[in-house]
Coordinates of C-alpha atoms in Angstrom, one line a residue:
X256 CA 20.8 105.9 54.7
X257 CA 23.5 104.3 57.1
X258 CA 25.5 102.8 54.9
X259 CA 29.2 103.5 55.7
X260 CA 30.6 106.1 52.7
X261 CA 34.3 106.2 51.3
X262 CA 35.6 108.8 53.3
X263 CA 39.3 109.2 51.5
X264 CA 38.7 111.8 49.3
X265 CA 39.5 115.1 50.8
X266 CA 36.9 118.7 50.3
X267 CA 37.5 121.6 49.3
X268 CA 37.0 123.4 52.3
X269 CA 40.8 125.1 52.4
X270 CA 43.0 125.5 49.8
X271 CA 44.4 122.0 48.4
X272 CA 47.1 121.1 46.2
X273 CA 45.9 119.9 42.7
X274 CA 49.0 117.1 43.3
X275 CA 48.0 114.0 44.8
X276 CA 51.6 111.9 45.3
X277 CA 51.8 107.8 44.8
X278 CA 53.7 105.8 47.5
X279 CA 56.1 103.7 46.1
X280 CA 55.1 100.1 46.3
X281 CA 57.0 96.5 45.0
X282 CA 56.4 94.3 42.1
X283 CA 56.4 90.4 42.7
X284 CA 58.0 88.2 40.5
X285 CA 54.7 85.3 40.9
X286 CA 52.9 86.6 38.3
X287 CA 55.7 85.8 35.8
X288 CA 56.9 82.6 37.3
X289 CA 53.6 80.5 37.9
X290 CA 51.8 79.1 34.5
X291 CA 48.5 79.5 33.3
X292 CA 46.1 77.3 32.3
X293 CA 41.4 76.9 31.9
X294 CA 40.1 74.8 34.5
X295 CA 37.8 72.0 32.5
X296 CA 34.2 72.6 33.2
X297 CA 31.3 70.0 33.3
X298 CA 33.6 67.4 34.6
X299 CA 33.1 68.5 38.6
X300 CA 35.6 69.8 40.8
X301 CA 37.8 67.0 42.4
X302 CA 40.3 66.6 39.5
X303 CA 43.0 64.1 39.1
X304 CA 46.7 64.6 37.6
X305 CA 48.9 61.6 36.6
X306 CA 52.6 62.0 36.7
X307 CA 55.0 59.5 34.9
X308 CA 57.4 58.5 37.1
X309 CA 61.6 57.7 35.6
X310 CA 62.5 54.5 35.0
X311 CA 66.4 54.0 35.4
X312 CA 68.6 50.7 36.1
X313 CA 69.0 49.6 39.6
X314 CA 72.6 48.4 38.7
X315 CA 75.5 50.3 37.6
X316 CA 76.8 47.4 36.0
X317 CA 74.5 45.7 34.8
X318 CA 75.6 42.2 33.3
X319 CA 76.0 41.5 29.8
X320 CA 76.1 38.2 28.0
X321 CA 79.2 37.5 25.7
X322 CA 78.1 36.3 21.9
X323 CA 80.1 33.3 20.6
X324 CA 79.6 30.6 18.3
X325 CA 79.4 27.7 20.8
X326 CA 76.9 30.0 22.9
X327 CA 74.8 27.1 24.9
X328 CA 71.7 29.2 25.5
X329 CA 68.8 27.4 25.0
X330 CA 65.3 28.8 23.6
X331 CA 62.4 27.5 24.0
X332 CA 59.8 26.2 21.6
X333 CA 56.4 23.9 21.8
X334 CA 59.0 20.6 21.8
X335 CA 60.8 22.1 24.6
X336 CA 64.1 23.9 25.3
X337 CA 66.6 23.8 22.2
X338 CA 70.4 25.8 21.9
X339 CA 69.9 29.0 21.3
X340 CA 73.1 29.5 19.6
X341 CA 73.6 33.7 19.0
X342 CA 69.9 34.1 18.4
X343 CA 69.6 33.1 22.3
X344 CA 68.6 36.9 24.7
X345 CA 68.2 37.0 28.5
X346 CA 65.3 39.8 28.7
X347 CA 65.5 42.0 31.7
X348 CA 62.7 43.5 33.1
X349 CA 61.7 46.9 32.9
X350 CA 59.7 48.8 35.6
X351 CA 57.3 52.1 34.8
X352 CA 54.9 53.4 37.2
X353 CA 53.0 56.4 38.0
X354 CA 51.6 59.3 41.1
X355 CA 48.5 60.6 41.3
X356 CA 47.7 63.8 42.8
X357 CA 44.4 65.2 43.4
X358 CA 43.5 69.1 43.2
X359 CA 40.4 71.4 43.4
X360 CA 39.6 74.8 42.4
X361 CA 39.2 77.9 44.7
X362 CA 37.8 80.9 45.5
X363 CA 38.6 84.5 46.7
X364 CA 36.8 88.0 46.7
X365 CA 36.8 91.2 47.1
X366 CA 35.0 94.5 47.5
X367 CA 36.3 98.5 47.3
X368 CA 34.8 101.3 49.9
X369 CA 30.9 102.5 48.7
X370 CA 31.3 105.1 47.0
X371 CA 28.3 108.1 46.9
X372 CA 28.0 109.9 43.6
X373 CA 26.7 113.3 45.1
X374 CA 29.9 113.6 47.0
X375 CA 31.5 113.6 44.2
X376 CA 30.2 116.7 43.7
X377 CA 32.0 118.1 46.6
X378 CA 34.9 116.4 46.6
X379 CA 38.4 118.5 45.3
X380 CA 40.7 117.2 42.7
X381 CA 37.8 114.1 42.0
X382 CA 39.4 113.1 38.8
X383 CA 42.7 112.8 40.3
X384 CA 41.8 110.8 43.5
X385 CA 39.7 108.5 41.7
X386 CA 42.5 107.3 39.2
X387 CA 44.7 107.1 41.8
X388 CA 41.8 105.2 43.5
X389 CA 41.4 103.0 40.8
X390 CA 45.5 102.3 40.8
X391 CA 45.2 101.2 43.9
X392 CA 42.7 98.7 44.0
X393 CA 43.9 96.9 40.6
X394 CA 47.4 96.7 42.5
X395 CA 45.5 95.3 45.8
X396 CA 44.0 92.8 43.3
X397 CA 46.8 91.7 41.7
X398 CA 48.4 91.2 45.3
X399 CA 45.9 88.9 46.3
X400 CA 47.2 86.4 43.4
X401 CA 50.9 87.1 44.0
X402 CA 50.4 86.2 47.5
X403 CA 48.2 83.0 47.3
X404 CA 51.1 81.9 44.5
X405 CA 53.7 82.4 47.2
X406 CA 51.6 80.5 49.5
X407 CA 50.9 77.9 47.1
X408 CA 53.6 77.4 46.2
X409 CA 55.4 76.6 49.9
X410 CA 52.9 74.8 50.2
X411 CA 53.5 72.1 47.4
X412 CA 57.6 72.7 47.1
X413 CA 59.4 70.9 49.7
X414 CA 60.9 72.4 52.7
X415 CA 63.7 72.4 54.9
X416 CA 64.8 74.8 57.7
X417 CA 68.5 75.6 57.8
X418 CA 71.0 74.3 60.3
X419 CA 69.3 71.6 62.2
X420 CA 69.7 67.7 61.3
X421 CA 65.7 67.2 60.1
X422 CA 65.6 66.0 56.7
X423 CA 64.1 67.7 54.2
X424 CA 60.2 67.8 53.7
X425 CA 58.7 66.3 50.8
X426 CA 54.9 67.0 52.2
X427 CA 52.7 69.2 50.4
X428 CA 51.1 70.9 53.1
X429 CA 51.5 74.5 54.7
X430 CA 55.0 75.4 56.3
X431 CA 52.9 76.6 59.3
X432 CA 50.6 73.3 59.4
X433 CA 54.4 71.1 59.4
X434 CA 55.5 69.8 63.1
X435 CA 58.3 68.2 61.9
X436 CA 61.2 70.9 59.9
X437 CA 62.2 71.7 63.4
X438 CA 63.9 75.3 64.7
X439 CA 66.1 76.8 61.8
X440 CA 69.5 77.3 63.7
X441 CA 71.7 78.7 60.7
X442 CA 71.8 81.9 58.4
X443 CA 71.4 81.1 54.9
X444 CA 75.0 80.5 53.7
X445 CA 76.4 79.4 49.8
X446 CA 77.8 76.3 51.3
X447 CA 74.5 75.1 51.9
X448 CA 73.3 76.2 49.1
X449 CA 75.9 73.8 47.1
X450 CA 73.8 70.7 49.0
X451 CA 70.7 72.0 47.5
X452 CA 71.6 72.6 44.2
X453 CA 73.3 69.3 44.3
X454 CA 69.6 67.5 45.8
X455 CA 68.0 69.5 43.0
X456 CA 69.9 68.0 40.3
X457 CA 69.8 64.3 41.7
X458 CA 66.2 65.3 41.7
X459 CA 65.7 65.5 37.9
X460 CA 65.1 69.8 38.5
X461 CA 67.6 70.5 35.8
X462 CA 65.6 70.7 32.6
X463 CA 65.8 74.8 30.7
X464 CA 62.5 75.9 30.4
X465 CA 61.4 78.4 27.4
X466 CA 61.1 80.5 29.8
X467 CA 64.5 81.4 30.8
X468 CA 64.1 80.8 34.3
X469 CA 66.3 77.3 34.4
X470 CA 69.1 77.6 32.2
X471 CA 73.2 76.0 32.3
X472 CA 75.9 77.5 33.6
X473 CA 79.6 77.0 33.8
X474 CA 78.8 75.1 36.9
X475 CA 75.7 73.2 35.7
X476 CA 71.9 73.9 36.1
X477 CA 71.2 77.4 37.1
X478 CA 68.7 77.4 39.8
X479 CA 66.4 81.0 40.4
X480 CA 66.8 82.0 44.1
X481 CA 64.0 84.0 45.1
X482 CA 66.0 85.4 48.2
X483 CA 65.6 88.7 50.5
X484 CA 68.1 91.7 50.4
X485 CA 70.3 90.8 53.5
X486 CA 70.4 87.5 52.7
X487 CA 71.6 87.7 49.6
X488 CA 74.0 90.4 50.1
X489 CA 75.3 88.4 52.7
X490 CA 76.3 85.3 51.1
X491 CA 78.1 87.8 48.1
X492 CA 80.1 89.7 50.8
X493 CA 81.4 86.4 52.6
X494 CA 82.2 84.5 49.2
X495 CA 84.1 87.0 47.8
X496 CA 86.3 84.9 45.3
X497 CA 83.0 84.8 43.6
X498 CA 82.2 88.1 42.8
X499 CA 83.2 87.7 39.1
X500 CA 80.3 85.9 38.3
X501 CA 78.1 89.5 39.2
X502 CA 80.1 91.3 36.7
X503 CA 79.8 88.8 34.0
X504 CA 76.4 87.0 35.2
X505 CA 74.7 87.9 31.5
X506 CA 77.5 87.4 29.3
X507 CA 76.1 85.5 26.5
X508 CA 72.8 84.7 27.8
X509 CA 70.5 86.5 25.6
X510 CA 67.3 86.5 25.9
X511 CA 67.6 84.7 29.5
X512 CA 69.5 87.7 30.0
X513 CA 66.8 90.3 29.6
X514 CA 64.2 88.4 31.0
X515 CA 66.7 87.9 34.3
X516 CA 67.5 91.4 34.0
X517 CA 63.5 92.7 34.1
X518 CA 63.2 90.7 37.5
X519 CA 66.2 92.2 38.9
X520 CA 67.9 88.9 38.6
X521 CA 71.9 89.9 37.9
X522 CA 73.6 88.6 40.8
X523 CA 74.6 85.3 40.0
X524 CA 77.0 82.4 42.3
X525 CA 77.5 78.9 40.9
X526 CA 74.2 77.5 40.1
X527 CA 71.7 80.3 41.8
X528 CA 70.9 83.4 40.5
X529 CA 69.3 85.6 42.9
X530 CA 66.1 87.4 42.5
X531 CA 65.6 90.3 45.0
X532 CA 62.3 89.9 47.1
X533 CA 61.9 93.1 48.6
X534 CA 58.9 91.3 51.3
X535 CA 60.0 88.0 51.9
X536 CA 58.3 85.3 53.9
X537 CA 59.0 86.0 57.5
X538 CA 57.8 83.3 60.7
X539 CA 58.1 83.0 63.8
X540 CA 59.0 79.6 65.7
X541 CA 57.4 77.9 68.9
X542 CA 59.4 75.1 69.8
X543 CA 56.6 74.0 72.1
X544 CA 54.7 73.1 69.3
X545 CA 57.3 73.0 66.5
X546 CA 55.3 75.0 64.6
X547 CA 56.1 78.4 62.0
X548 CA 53.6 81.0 62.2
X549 CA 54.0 83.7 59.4
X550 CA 53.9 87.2 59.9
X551 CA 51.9 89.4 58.3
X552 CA 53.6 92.2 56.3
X553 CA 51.4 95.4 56.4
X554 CA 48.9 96.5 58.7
X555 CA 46.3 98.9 57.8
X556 CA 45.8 101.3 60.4
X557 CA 43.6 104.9 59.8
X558 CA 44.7 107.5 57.5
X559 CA 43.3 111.2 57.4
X560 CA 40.8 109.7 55.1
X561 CA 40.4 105.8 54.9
X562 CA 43.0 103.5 55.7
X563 CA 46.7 103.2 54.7
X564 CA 49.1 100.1 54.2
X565 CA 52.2 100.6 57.1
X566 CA 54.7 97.9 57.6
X567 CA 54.7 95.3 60.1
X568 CA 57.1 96.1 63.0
X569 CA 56.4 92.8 63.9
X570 CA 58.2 91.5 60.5
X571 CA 60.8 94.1 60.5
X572 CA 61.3 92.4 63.7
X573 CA 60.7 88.4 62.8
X574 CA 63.2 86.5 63.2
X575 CA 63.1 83.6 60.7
X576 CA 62.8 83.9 56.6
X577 CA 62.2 82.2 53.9
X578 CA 64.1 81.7 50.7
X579 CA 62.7 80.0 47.6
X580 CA 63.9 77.9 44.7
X581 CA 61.3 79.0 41.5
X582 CA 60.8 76.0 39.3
X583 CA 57.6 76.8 36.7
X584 CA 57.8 73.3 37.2
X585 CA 55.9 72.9 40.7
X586 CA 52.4 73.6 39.7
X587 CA 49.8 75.4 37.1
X588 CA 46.9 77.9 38.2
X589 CA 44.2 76.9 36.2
X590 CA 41.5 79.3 35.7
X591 CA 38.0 78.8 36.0
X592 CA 36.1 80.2 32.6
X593 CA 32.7 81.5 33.5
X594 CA 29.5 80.0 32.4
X595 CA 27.4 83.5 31.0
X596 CA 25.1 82.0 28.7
X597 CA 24.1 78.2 29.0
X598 CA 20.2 76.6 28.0
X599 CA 18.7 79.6 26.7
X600 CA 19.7 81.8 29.8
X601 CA 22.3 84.9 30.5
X602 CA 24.2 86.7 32.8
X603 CA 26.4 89.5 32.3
X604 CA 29.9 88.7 31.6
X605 CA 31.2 88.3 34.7
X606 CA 35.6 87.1 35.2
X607 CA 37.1 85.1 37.4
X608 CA 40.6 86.8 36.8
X609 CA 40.2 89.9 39.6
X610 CA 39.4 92.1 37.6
X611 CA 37.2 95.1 39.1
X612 CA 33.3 95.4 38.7
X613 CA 31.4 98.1 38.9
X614 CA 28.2 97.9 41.1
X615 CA 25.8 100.3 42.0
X616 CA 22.3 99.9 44.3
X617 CA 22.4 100.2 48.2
X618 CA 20.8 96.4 47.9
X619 CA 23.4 95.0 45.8
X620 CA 26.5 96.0 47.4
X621 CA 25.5 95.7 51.3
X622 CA 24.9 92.1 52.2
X623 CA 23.0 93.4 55.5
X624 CA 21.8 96.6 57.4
X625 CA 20.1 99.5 55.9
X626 CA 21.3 100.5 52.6
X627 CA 17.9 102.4 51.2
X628 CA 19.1 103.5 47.9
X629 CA 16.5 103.6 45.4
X630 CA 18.7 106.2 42.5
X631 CA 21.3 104.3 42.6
X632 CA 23.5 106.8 44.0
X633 CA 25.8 104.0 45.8
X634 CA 28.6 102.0 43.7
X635 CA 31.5 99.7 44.9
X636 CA 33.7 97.6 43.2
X637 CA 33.7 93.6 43.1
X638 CA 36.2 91.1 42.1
X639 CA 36.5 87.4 42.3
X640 CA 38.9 84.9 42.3
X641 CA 38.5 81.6 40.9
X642 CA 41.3 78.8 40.0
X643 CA 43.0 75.0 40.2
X644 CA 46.2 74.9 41.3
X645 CA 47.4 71.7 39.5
X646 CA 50.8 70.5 41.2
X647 CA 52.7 68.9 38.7
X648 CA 56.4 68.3 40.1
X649 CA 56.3 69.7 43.5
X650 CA 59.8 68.5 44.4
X651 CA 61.5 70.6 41.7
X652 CA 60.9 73.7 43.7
X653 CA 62.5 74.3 47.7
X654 CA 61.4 76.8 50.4
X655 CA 64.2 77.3 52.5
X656 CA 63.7 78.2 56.6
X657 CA 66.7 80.1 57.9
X658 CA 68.0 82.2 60.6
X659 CA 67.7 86.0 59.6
X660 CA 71.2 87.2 60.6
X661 CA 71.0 91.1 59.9
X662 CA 67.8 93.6 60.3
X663 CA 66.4 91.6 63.0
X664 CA 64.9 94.6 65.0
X665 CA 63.4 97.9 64.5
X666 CA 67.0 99.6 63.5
X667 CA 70.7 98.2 62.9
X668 CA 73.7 99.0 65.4
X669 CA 77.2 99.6 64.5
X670 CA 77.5 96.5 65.7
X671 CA 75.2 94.7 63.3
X672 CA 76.6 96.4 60.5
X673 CA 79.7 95.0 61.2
X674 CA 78.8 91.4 61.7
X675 CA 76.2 91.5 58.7
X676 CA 79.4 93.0 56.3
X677 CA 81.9 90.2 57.8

């Protein structure tokens, strides 16, 4: 039999501890922050959306007719023009038009280690591992959806690196795909955070959602920052005339206030309220090509027994994040409903949500090699991904390129403490 076995469960060959301990790991706020929707079936898979765009006067002052009595209008009838007297209008004409965008579903999937029955036999603690096990690979699933969110939604938001003169982005394609956002030159700061909330606004991004993630503030619209640690202790420790806002950021906000408050979200200046990310977006730059490459977070080197997620020293070390403006707003994951029954014919129930599978039979859970494995002794887990992201109104959200000004490096100095506290 040559397939390749889980290997991460440790035997009793010594004396073990009957504790298996959990690492620690983050909780991302996509999951929450992205709607829903079902994908319509039977109608293909290149989909259309129709947005209607605002009509609003091209004057200011726009010129209005006095009505008297001697009013020398004229109307029009079959004998010709006649005076109007005060029945007499000038109409005006009004403009409405429309974007369309076009979208298409996607797919993702994945599979857990094999996993031999009889060594469960000898395995210690099996109960234990495997419900750790099984932890683990629900959290890797849900992952995978909080990260292609993230992506997605750079993707459709428009961009704009801090500090340079480049206008901002309004392309929906990925930041690392972009030549033209040029080299971020600037930390993120509240000043230029004022511009944005200010472009927001002119934007039409200002209307609460029943969500409680836009809501109104004593300075207007208040925007959700999705913003890393440093950052955002940065910008409170160099605007400190507005450090009564933390204290009093949920003062009559009610239920905002507790849904802010289970994403971490009580740090609030003017019109951002900032959401921790604990693993932003990090790039790098090449100014040869003018391009952003991401950096991957983890790496997954050995363990005693399988493999284990360590961070990145090379994002510890990257020297360009990203900050983002969360608008429910930008687009909708549809997901696709499976077809199990259809004509007289079934499958088993099968989801396209991510949810784990259990398979057992060499032949069904190798795609190649020799798997000879006619008990069923072998079993893996499956999942799949399937959705439409349907953008809606991608210039309500705003991924923001800066300059990472603190942490840049594998540990701080004295030095960096200082100037990251200044």
């Amino acid at each position: 039999m040559a397939c390749s076995v889980f290997d991460a469960f440790a035997i009793a060959t010594e004396s073990l501890s009957d504790e298996v301990y959990r690492n620690a790991s983050y909780r991302s706020v996509w999951l929450n922050a992205i709607p829903r929707g079902t994908f319509q079936t039977g109608a293909g898979t290149l989909k259309t959306t129709f947005t209607i765009e605002n009509s609003e006067p091209t004057s200011d002052s726009e010129t209005w007719d006095q009505i008297t009595n001697t009013s020398t209008d004229l109307l029009v009838n079959e004998s010709g023009p006649v005076d109007g007297g005060t029945c007499a209008s000038t109409f005006n004409d009004v403009y409405v038009g429309y974007s369309t965008r076009t979208y298409n579903p996607e797919s993702f999937a994945l599979q857990g280690p094999i996993i031999c029955k009889d060594d469960l036999i000898y395995d210690h603690n099996v109960d234990v591992f495997l419900r750790a096990y099984i932890e683990e690979m629900t959290k890797r699933a849900q992952r995978s959806w909080e990260k292609r969110y993230e992506n997605l939604y750079m993707k459709f938001a428009s961009k704009v690196a801090v500090g340079n003169t480049n206008s901002i982005v309004d392309t929906e394609n990925d930041i690392t795909a972009l030549t033209t956002l040029g080299d971020a030159t600037s930390a993120l700061t509240q000043q230029y955070l004022d511009q944005i909330a200010v472009e927001l606004i002119d934007r039409g991004a200002t209307n609460p959602d029943s969500n409680g993630f836009i809501t109104f503030g004593e300075d207007g619209p208040v925007f959700p920052l999705l913003v890393g640690l440093e950052a955002s202790q940065q910008i409170a420790l160099n605007n400190s005339e507005l450090r009564n806002d933390f204290r009093h950021a949920q003062s009559g906000a009610g239920a905002t206030a507790e849904l802010m408050s289970r994403l971490g979200a009580t740090r609030s200046i003017k019109n951002f309220r900032h959401i921790p990310n604990l693993r932003p977006p990090r790039f790098t730059y090449d100014s040869g090509t003018g391009q952003y490459t991401r950096v991957a977070t983890y790496t997954m080197p050995d363990a005693v027994g399988g493999k284990k997620a360590v961070l990145n020293p090379a994002y510890i070390a990257a020297p360009y994040e990203a900050a983002i403006v969360l608008n429910p707003s930008v687009f909708t994951s549809e997901i696709v409903p499976p077809v199990n029954a259809a004509g007289g014919l079934s499958w088993n129930p099968t989801s396209y949500m991510g949810e784990w599978k259990w398979v057992t039979g060499g032949s069904k859970i190798k795609a190649a090699g020799d798997c000879l494995d006619p008990l069923d002794k072998l079993g893996r887990h499956f999942a799949e991904f399937k959705h439409a992201p349907r953008p809606e109104f991608p210039t309500y959200g705003m991924t923001l390129i800066f300059k990472r000004a603190c942490g840049v490096g594998s540990a701080l100095s004295g030095t960096d403490v200082t100037t990251c506290s200044s």
